[in-house]
């Protein structure tokens, strides 16, 4: 991949955790001004994409160079309290484990010091045939370095 780990991408990495700030817009909410539950998945997807871009895994470049792509295999989301219109949020992405063809990640969505939702994901690396394939070596190396840099997380949520 032509993109380096220091390449342009939104957000920042702090102590092994990618942090993407975002704002809740009218389009993200229901009639009551509360973020529609499925939009947390969109926020998380946007953050994972920017995180991977920072780590040298621009989706289109990776697919063109190796034929590999990432697909969510399993996602569990826990909602603690709702986000509302105009909230300033942070999506925090932490790589838990990197294996041959699978990534395990945790993402949490925060408003200030309060965790409002948490996602646990298993992400498969797939090839052009839509079958599992190995995570490209340079991507695996970059992500593995961060998966061991993170501190263990408590099971309690903020709030």
XYZ file of N, CA, C and O in Angstrom:
636
model
N 0.841 -1.173 0.000
C 0.000 0.000 0.000
C 0.886 1.236 0.000
O 1.886 1.279 0.691
N 0.467 2.255 -0.710
C 1.249 3.474 -0.819
C 1.117 4.341 0.425
O 1.950 5.188 0.686
N 0.085 4.148 1.192
C -0.175 4.983 2.352
C 0.701 4.555 3.518
O 0.803 3.383 3.827
N 1.330 5.507 4.193
C 2.166 5.185 5.348
C 1.336 5.328 6.615
O 0.302 5.985 6.620
N 1.812 4.717 7.751
C 1.067 4.843 9.006
C 0.851 6.285 9.429
O -0.095 6.594 10.130
N 1.714 7.184 8.998
C 1.559 8.593 9.366
C 0.698 9.346 8.352
O 0.605 10.553 8.390
N 0.086 8.611 7.423
C -0.685 9.244 6.353
C -1.898 9.972 6.885
O -2.357 9.731 7.997
N -2.432 10.826 6.035
C -3.597 11.614 6.421
C -4.776 10.708 6.729
O -5.050 9.757 6.024
N -5.433 11.025 7.793
C -6.636 10.338 8.218
C -7.243 11.187 9.313
O -6.536 11.920 9.994
N -8.520 11.115 9.447
C -9.176 11.923 10.469
C -8.964 11.306 11.843
O -8.841 10.102 11.988
N -8.926 12.149 12.843
C -8.759 11.693 14.213
C -7.305 11.663 14.621
O -6.426 12.194 13.936
N -7.071 11.009 15.750
C -5.704 10.908 16.289
C -5.572 9.587 17.020
O -6.572 8.954 17.367
N -4.332 9.177 17.253
C -4.088 7.977 18.036
C -3.442 8.411 19.335
O -2.443 9.135 19.339
N -4.031 7.992 20.430
C -3.565 8.344 21.766
C -3.435 7.063 22.585
O -4.432 6.379 22.830
N -2.221 6.708 22.945
C -1.953 5.523 23.758
C -2.556 4.259 23.132
O -3.174 3.453 23.808
N -2.409 4.131 21.809
C -2.883 2.941 21.117
C -4.362 2.946 20.758
O -4.857 1.984 20.194
N -5.066 4.024 21.070
C -6.500 4.122 20.794
C -6.720 5.233 19.760
O -6.236 6.352 19.938
N -7.444 4.908 18.692
C -7.800 5.926 17.700
C -9.027 6.666 18.204
O -9.993 6.049 18.657
N -8.987 7.985 18.129
C -10.085 8.824 18.605
C -10.560 9.691 17.446
O -9.775 10.452 16.869
N -11.835 9.535 17.093
C -12.440 10.335 16.026
C -13.548 11.193 16.614
O -14.560 10.674 17.084
N -13.367 12.516 16.610
C -14.451 13.387 17.061
C -15.508 13.513 15.976
O -15.189 13.537 14.792
N -16.769 13.562 16.383
C -17.849 13.861 15.455
C -18.999 14.544 16.157
O -19.087 14.556 17.369
N -19.837 15.151 15.346
C -20.990 15.906 15.840
C -22.262 15.188 15.413
O -22.320 14.607 14.332
N -23.269 15.212 16.258
C -24.570 14.648 15.902
C -25.344 15.703 15.120
O -25.586 16.808 15.613
N -25.708 15.338 13.888
C -26.476 16.221 13.022
C -27.940 15.808 13.020
O -28.291 14.686 13.395
N -28.771 16.704 12.527
C -30.202 16.455 12.441
C -30.492 15.131 11.722
O -31.343 14.354 12.144
N -29.761 14.856 10.649
C -29.975 13.633 9.867
C -29.701 12.354 10.659
O -30.133 11.281 10.257
N -28.974 12.464 11.784
C -28.634 11.300 12.604
C -29.726 10.951 13.611
O -29.645 9.920 14.274
N -30.719 11.813 13.738
C -31.683 11.673 14.834
C -33.071 11.286 14.347
O -33.401 11.384 13.172
N -33.883 10.871 15.316
C -35.295 10.593 15.040
C -36.105 11.866 15.315
O -35.527 12.927 15.569
N -37.396 11.756 15.299
C -38.261 12.932 15.484
C -38.092 13.590 16.844
O -38.373 14.777 17.001
N -37.599 12.843 17.834
C -37.412 13.398 19.174
C -36.022 14.006 19.365
O -35.694 14.477 20.454
N -35.196 13.983 18.313
C -33.851 14.550 18.426
C -32.850 13.599 19.054
O -31.761 14.005 19.451
N -33.203 12.309 19.158
C -32.331 11.281 19.732
C -31.687 10.500 18.591
O -32.347 10.199 17.593
N -30.398 10.179 18.722
C -29.713 9.437 17.670
C -30.403 8.091 17.470
O -30.599 7.324 18.412
N -30.777 7.836 16.223
C -31.399 6.573 15.832
C -30.385 5.455 16.068
O -29.204 5.585 15.726
N -30.821 4.324 16.628
C -29.909 3.275 17.093
C -28.949 2.775 16.012
O -27.793 2.508 16.287
N -29.382 2.655 14.769
C -28.521 2.141 13.706
C -27.402 3.117 13.344
O -26.373 2.712 12.797
N -27.575 4.391 13.667
C -26.547 5.366 13.322
C -25.278 5.222 14.151
O -24.212 5.669 13.730
N -25.359 4.578 15.308
C -24.137 4.299 16.066
C -23.218 3.384 15.243
O -22.005 3.504 15.305
N -23.825 2.482 14.476
C -23.033 1.614 13.598
C -22.344 2.436 12.516
O -21.195 2.164 12.161
N -23.025 3.439 11.988
C -22.419 4.327 10.986
C -21.260 5.114 11.593
O -20.217 5.271 10.961
N -21.449 5.627 12.807
C -20.369 6.366 13.475
C -19.149 5.463 13.650
O -18.015 5.869 13.412
N -19.398 4.229 14.098
C -18.308 3.282 14.333
C -17.608 2.917 13.027
O -16.370 2.830 12.981
N -18.363 2.703 11.961
C -17.772 2.378 10.658
C -16.880 3.511 10.168
O -15.776 3.288 9.685
N -17.350 4.727 10.308
C -16.554 5.889 9.902
C -15.247 5.934 10.695
O -14.174 6.169 10.126
N -15.317 5.696 11.989
C -14.115 5.725 12.825
C -13.152 4.599 12.462
O -11.932 4.817 12.391
N -13.670 3.383 12.215
C -12.786 2.271 11.815
C -12.103 2.568 10.497
O -10.920 2.283 10.319
N -12.835 3.155 9.564
C -12.254 3.493 8.269
C -11.111 4.489 8.435
O -10.038 4.317 7.848
N -11.305 5.513 9.238
C -10.246 6.511 9.456
C -9.072 5.910 10.224
O -7.915 6.221 9.941
N -9.360 5.051 11.187
C -8.304 4.364 11.932
C -7.463 3.510 10.987
O -6.233 3.587 10.979
N -8.124 2.699 10.174
C -7.399 1.844 9.231
C -6.610 2.676 8.229
O -5.477 2.331 7.880
N -7.176 3.785 7.787
C -6.470 4.681 6.865
C -5.172 5.188 7.520
O -4.123 5.215 6.894
N -5.251 5.573 8.796
C -4.054 6.040 9.509
C -3.002 4.940 9.631
O -1.814 5.224 9.702
N -3.471 3.686 9.673
C -2.556 2.554 9.840
C -2.062 2.004 8.503
O -1.442 0.955 8.463
N -2.345 2.717 7.410
C -1.856 2.299 6.111
C -2.773 1.356 5.374
O -2.354 0.704 4.419
N -4.019 1.258 5.808
C -4.970 0.337 5.175
C -6.128 1.105 4.556
O -7.272 0.920 4.922
N -5.807 1.980 3.606
C -6.849 2.654 2.848
C -7.607 1.568 2.098
O -7.015 0.785 1.362
N -8.915 1.483 2.296
C -9.708 0.377 1.743
C -9.518 0.201 0.239
O -9.257 -0.907 -0.229
N -9.653 1.267 -0.527
C -9.574 1.126 -1.988
C -8.163 0.774 -2.434
O -7.987 -0.057 -3.333
N -7.146 1.362 -1.801
C -5.761 1.037 -2.166
C -5.431 -0.410 -1.798
O -4.767 -1.110 -2.559
N -5.875 -0.852 -0.620
C -5.589 -2.212 -0.182
C -6.257 -3.217 -1.126
O -5.636 -4.199 -1.538
N -7.487 -2.946 -1.488
C -8.204 -3.864 -2.390
C -7.536 -3.907 -3.766
O -7.389 -4.969 -4.361
N -7.119 -2.747 -4.273
C -6.460 -2.701 -5.584
C -5.113 -3.426 -5.559
O -4.768 -4.139 -6.504
N -4.370 -3.270 -4.464
C -3.029 -3.856 -4.389
C -3.036 -5.342 -4.053
O -2.208 -6.100 -4.555
N -3.974 -5.771 -3.202
C -3.924 -7.151 -2.691
C -5.197 -7.952 -2.957
O -5.208 -9.162 -2.758
N -6.282 -7.280 -3.317
C -7.565 -7.959 -3.475
C -8.285 -8.151 -2.159
O -9.408 -8.639 -2.113
N -7.657 -7.760 -1.049
C -8.233 -7.970 0.282
C -9.152 -6.814 0.676
O -8.938 -5.664 0.281
N -10.160 -7.146 1.465
C -11.088 -6.151 2.005
C -11.530 -6.633 3.385
O -11.385 -7.808 3.720
N -12.063 -5.723 4.172
C -12.558 -6.073 5.502
C -14.080 -6.107 5.506
O -14.730 -5.264 4.884
N -14.652 -7.069 6.217
C -16.097 -7.190 6.370
C -16.403 -7.544 7.820
O -15.751 -8.414 8.403
N -17.382 -6.861 8.404
C -17.776 -7.167 9.779
C -18.442 -8.532 9.787
O -19.405 -8.778 9.066
N -17.915 -9.424 10.610
C -18.469 -10.771 10.749
C -19.427 -10.854 11.931
O -20.421 -11.557 11.901
N -19.093 -10.124 12.974
C -19.910 -10.168 14.183
C -19.802 -8.814 14.864
O -18.709 -8.251 14.947
N -20.925 -8.291 15.342
C -20.937 -7.013 16.048
C -21.942 -7.096 17.181
O -23.095 -7.462 16.975
N -21.482 -6.759 18.359
C -22.370 -6.677 19.520
C -22.291 -5.239 20.016
O -21.204 -4.693 20.191
N -23.443 -4.619 20.190
C -23.469 -3.230 20.645
C -24.315 -3.128 21.907
O -25.361 -3.764 22.018
N -23.800 -2.354 22.829
C -24.492 -2.105 24.088
C -24.711 -0.595 24.183
O -23.762 0.176 24.017
N -25.952 -0.187 24.418
C -26.289 1.231 24.530
C -26.458 1.559 26.014
O -27.185 0.882 26.725
N -25.807 2.629 26.458
C -25.908 3.016 27.866
C -26.863 4.195 28.052
O -27.772 4.129 28.866
N -26.628 5.270 27.316
C -27.532 6.424 27.327
C -27.551 7.007 25.906
O -26.592 6.825 25.158
N -28.616 7.693 25.534
C -28.692 8.179 24.152
C -27.858 9.431 23.892
O -27.660 10.258 24.776
N -27.408 9.541 22.654
C -26.835 10.787 22.162
C -27.976 11.584 21.544
O -28.973 11.004 21.097
N -27.838 12.892 21.539
C -28.901 13.754 21.019
C -28.333 14.781 20.047
O -27.114 14.966 19.945
N -29.229 15.433 19.351
C -28.885 16.453 18.367
C -27.866 17.444 18.926
O -27.998 17.906 20.058
N -26.840 17.714 18.133
C -25.769 18.672 18.426
C -24.726 18.179 19.423
O -23.778 18.914 19.719
N -24.849 16.957 19.940
C -23.809 16.431 20.830
C -22.468 16.367 20.104
O -22.401 16.019 18.923
N -21.407 16.686 20.827
C -20.043 16.457 20.348
C -19.623 15.105 20.913
O -19.622 14.903 22.134
N -19.312 14.162 20.038
C -18.980 12.800 20.442
C -17.549 12.459 20.059
O -16.954 13.119 19.212
N -17.034 11.409 20.673
C -15.775 10.797 20.263
C -16.023 9.312 20.093
O -16.644 8.684 20.951
N -15.536 8.769 18.989
C -15.553 7.326 18.795
C -14.129 6.861 19.038
O -13.197 7.320 18.372
N -13.964 5.966 19.999
C -12.645 5.449 20.363
C -12.546 4.005 19.882
O -13.366 3.166 20.254
N -11.542 3.735 19.064
C -11.351 2.417 18.474
C -10.072 1.820 19.010
O -9.007 2.439 18.950
N -10.193 0.602 19.519
C -9.048 -0.102 20.098
C -8.971 -1.483 19.484
O -9.962 -2.214 19.454
N -7.807 -1.827 18.963
C -7.592 -3.150 18.384
C -7.265 -4.120 19.517
O -6.334 -3.902 20.282
N -8.080 -5.164 19.652
C -7.878 -6.147 20.709
C -6.947 -7.270 20.270
O -6.120 -7.726 21.048
N -7.108 -7.740 19.033
C -6.299 -8.860 18.556
C -6.265 -8.854 17.031
O -7.232 -8.447 16.383
N -5.153 -9.308 16.501
C -4.983 -9.443 15.066
C -4.468 -10.848 14.811
O -3.449 -11.253 15.369
N -5.204 -11.612 14.004
C -4.737 -12.952 13.640
C -4.636 -13.025 12.129
O -4.794 -12.016 11.446
N -4.434 -14.188 11.596
C -4.222 -14.346 10.164
C -5.249 -13.665 9.290
O -4.911 -12.892 8.401
N -6.539 -13.924 9.530
C -7.589 -13.369 8.678
C -8.664 -12.638 9.471
O -9.707 -12.294 8.927
N -8.418 -12.384 10.751
C -9.448 -11.790 11.606
C -8.879 -10.677 12.467
O -7.767 -10.790 12.989
N -9.663 -9.623 12.628
C -9.360 -8.555 13.568
C -10.445 -8.579 14.640
O -11.606 -8.841 14.340
N -10.049 -8.337 15.877
C -11.027 -8.132 16.947
C -10.826 -6.714 17.446
O -9.691 -6.315 17.737
N -11.910 -5.965 17.530
C -11.818 -4.566 17.929
C -12.920 -4.222 18.907
O -13.962 -4.867 18.939
N -12.650 -3.197 19.681
C -13.654 -2.620 20.568
C -13.762 -1.145 20.208
O -12.751 -0.476 20.021
N -14.981 -0.684 20.095
C -15.218 0.728 19.842
C -16.184 1.240 20.900
O -17.137 0.553 21.261
N -15.899 2.429 21.385
C -16.799 3.043 22.354
C -17.086 4.464 21.900
O -16.251 5.114 21.279
N -18.279 4.901 22.193
C -18.713 6.233 21.803
C -18.940 7.026 23.085
O -19.642 6.564 23.992
N -18.304 8.183 23.146
C -18.286 8.994 24.356
C -18.830 10.386 24.090
O -18.610 10.949 23.029
N -19.513 10.918 25.087
C -19.874 12.335 25.141
C -19.175 12.873 26.374
O -19.545 12.528 27.498
N -18.125 13.634 26.158
C -17.318 14.110 27.280
C -16.710 12.928 28.014
O -16.069 12.073 27.413
N -16.962 12.853 29.301
C -16.420 11.770 30.132
C -17.396 10.603 30.291
O -17.165 9.711 31.099
N -18.484 10.617 29.536
C -19.527 9.602 29.679
C -19.561 8.689 28.460
O -19.745 9.152 27.337
N -19.390 7.386 28.696
C -19.508 6.409 27.623
C -20.989 6.181 27.353
O -21.755 5.890 28.269
N -21.381 6.323 26.080
C -22.797 6.167 25.777
C -23.116 4.883 25.029
O -24.251 4.430 25.044
N -22.120 4.277 24.383
C -22.331 3.000 23.693
C -20.991 2.301 23.521
O -19.944 2.953 23.488
N -21.044 0.963 23.431
C -19.821 0.166 23.221
C -20.120 -0.939 22.230
O -21.143 -1.615 22.330
N -19.196 -1.129 21.288
C -19.314 -2.175 20.273
C -18.117 -3.113 20.389
O -16.989 -2.662 20.572
N -18.386 -4.398 20.279
C -17.329 -5.404 20.172
C -17.497 -6.067 18.822
O -18.594 -6.515 18.477
N -16.404 -6.118 18.050
C -16.480 -6.568 16.666
C -15.461 -7.640 16.351
O -14.354 -7.630 16.885
N -15.866 -8.511 15.442
C -14.966 -9.446 14.776
C -15.032 -9.075 13.309
O -16.116 -9.043 12.722
N -13.879 -8.777 12.733
C -13.813 -8.310 11.357
C -12.994 -9.307 10.554
O -11.869 -9.641 10.928
N -13.583 -9.791 9.467
C -12.903 -10.770 8.612
C -12.202 -10.052 7.468
O -12.708 -9.072 6.935
N -11.056 -10.566 7.102
C -10.374 -10.113 5.896
C -10.774 -11.105 4.802
O -10.626 -12.319 4.973
N -11.329 -10.581 3.709
C -11.802 -11.443 2.626
C -11.111 -11.068 1.317
O -10.701 -9.930 1.118
N -11.002 -12.063 0.447
C -10.415 -11.850 -0.865
C -11.484 -11.646 -1.919
O -12.685 -11.593 -1.609
N -11.086 -11.547 -3.178
C -12.036 -11.312 -4.273
C -13.140 -12.371 -4.360
O -14.238 -12.085 -4.810
N -12.870 -13.584 -3.900
C -13.874 -14.654 -3.947
C -14.833 -14.600 -2.760
O -15.694 -15.457 -2.619
N -14.654 -13.585 -1.892
C -15.443 -13.413 -0.670
C -15.154 -14.489 0.371
O -15.915 -14.689 1.306
N -14.044 -15.172 0.218
C -13.576 -16.177 1.178
C -12.501 -15.541 2.051
O -11.834 -14.588 1.631
N -12.280 -16.063 3.257
C -11.238 -15.505 4.127
C -9.869 -15.520 3.449
O -9.531 -16.450 2.718
N -9.135 -14.455 3.707
C -7.758 -14.357 3.233
C -6.939 -13.672 4.315
O -7.508 -13.014 5.203
N -5.654 -13.823 4.266
C -4.796 -13.235 5.300
C -4.823 -11.713 5.237
O -4.860 -11.133 4.150
N -4.767 -11.092 6.398
C -4.625 -9.642 6.474
C -3.265 -9.313 5.853
O -2.268 -9.958 6.185
N -3.206 -8.346 4.928
C -1.910 -7.996 4.332
C -0.854 -7.739 5.410
O -1.150 -7.132 6.443
N 0.337 -8.220 5.150
C 1.412 -8.202 6.156
C 1.649 -6.822 6.764
O 1.761 -6.698 7.983
N 1.747 -5.777 5.944
C 2.042 -4.451 6.485
C 0.906 -3.947 7.383
O 1.147 -3.333 8.426
N -0.315 -4.255 7.015
C -1.466 -3.873 7.830
C -1.461 -4.673 9.129
O -1.652 -4.124 10.214
N -1.230 -5.980 9.033
C -1.183 -6.841 10.222
C -0.105 -6.363 11.192
O -0.323 -6.277 12.402
N 1.062 -5.999 10.666
C 2.166 -5.530 11.513
C 1.784 -4.240 12.241
O 1.975 -4.118 13.455
N 1.214 -3.276 11.498
C 0.831 -1.999 12.106
C -0.259 -2.181 13.159
O -0.178 -1.615 14.254
N -1.265 -2.989 12.865
C -2.368 -3.192 13.809
C -1.931 -4.020 15.011
O -2.366 -3.766 16.131
N -1.068 -4.996 14.797
C -0.576 -5.821 15.908
C 0.194 -4.979 16.912
O 0.100 -5.203 18.118
N 0.941 -4.013 16.423
C 1.699 -3.139 17.324
C 0.763 -2.381 18.252
O 1.064 -2.194 19.428
N -0.383 -1.964 17.741
C -1.338 -1.239 18.583
C -2.157 -2.154 19.467
O -2.591 -1.748 20.534
N -2.393 -3.384 19.040
C -3.227 -4.270 19.855
C -2.539 -4.613 21.168
O -3.203 -4.878 22.142
N -1.236 -4.545 21.215
C -0.524 -4.828 22.458
C -0.214 -3.548 23.233
O 0.170 -3.617 24.390
N -0.419 -2.383 22.606
C -0.100 -1.115 23.259
C -1.218 -0.629 24.160
O -1.016 0.267 24.951
N -2.397 -1.212 24.038
C -3.548 -0.722 24.788
C -3.597 -1.330 26.180
O -3.209 -2.458 26.400
N -4.094 -0.544 27.088
C -4.295 -1.013 28.459
C -5.553 -1.875 28.536
O -6.516 -1.622 27.821
N -5.599 -2.882 29.413
C -6.834 -3.641 29.595
C -7.945 -2.703 30.048
O -7.701 -1.755 30.761
N -9.141 -2.998 29.635
C -10.265 -2.116 29.924
C -11.167 -2.722 30.986
O -11.373 -3.896 31.039
N -11.711 -1.861 31.806
C -12.648 -2.294 32.827
C -13.977 -2.647 32.179
O -14.309 -2.167 31.109
N -14.768 -3.469 32.816
C -16.063 -3.862 32.289
C -17.141 -2.830 32.585
O -18.238 -2.921 32.117
N -16.831 -1.838 33.410
C -17.828 -0.819 33.736
C -17.785 0.280 32.711
O -16.761 0.586 32.143
N -18.929 0.908 32.495
C -18.967 2.055 31.582
C -18.942 3.334 32.400
O -19.291 3.350 33.564
N -18.488 4.395 31.732
C -18.454 5.686 32.392
C -19.856 6.224 32.583
O -20.778 5.863 31.894
N -20.018 7.132 33.482
C -21.338 7.736 33.621
C -21.758 7.870 34.957
O -21.738 8.121 35.962
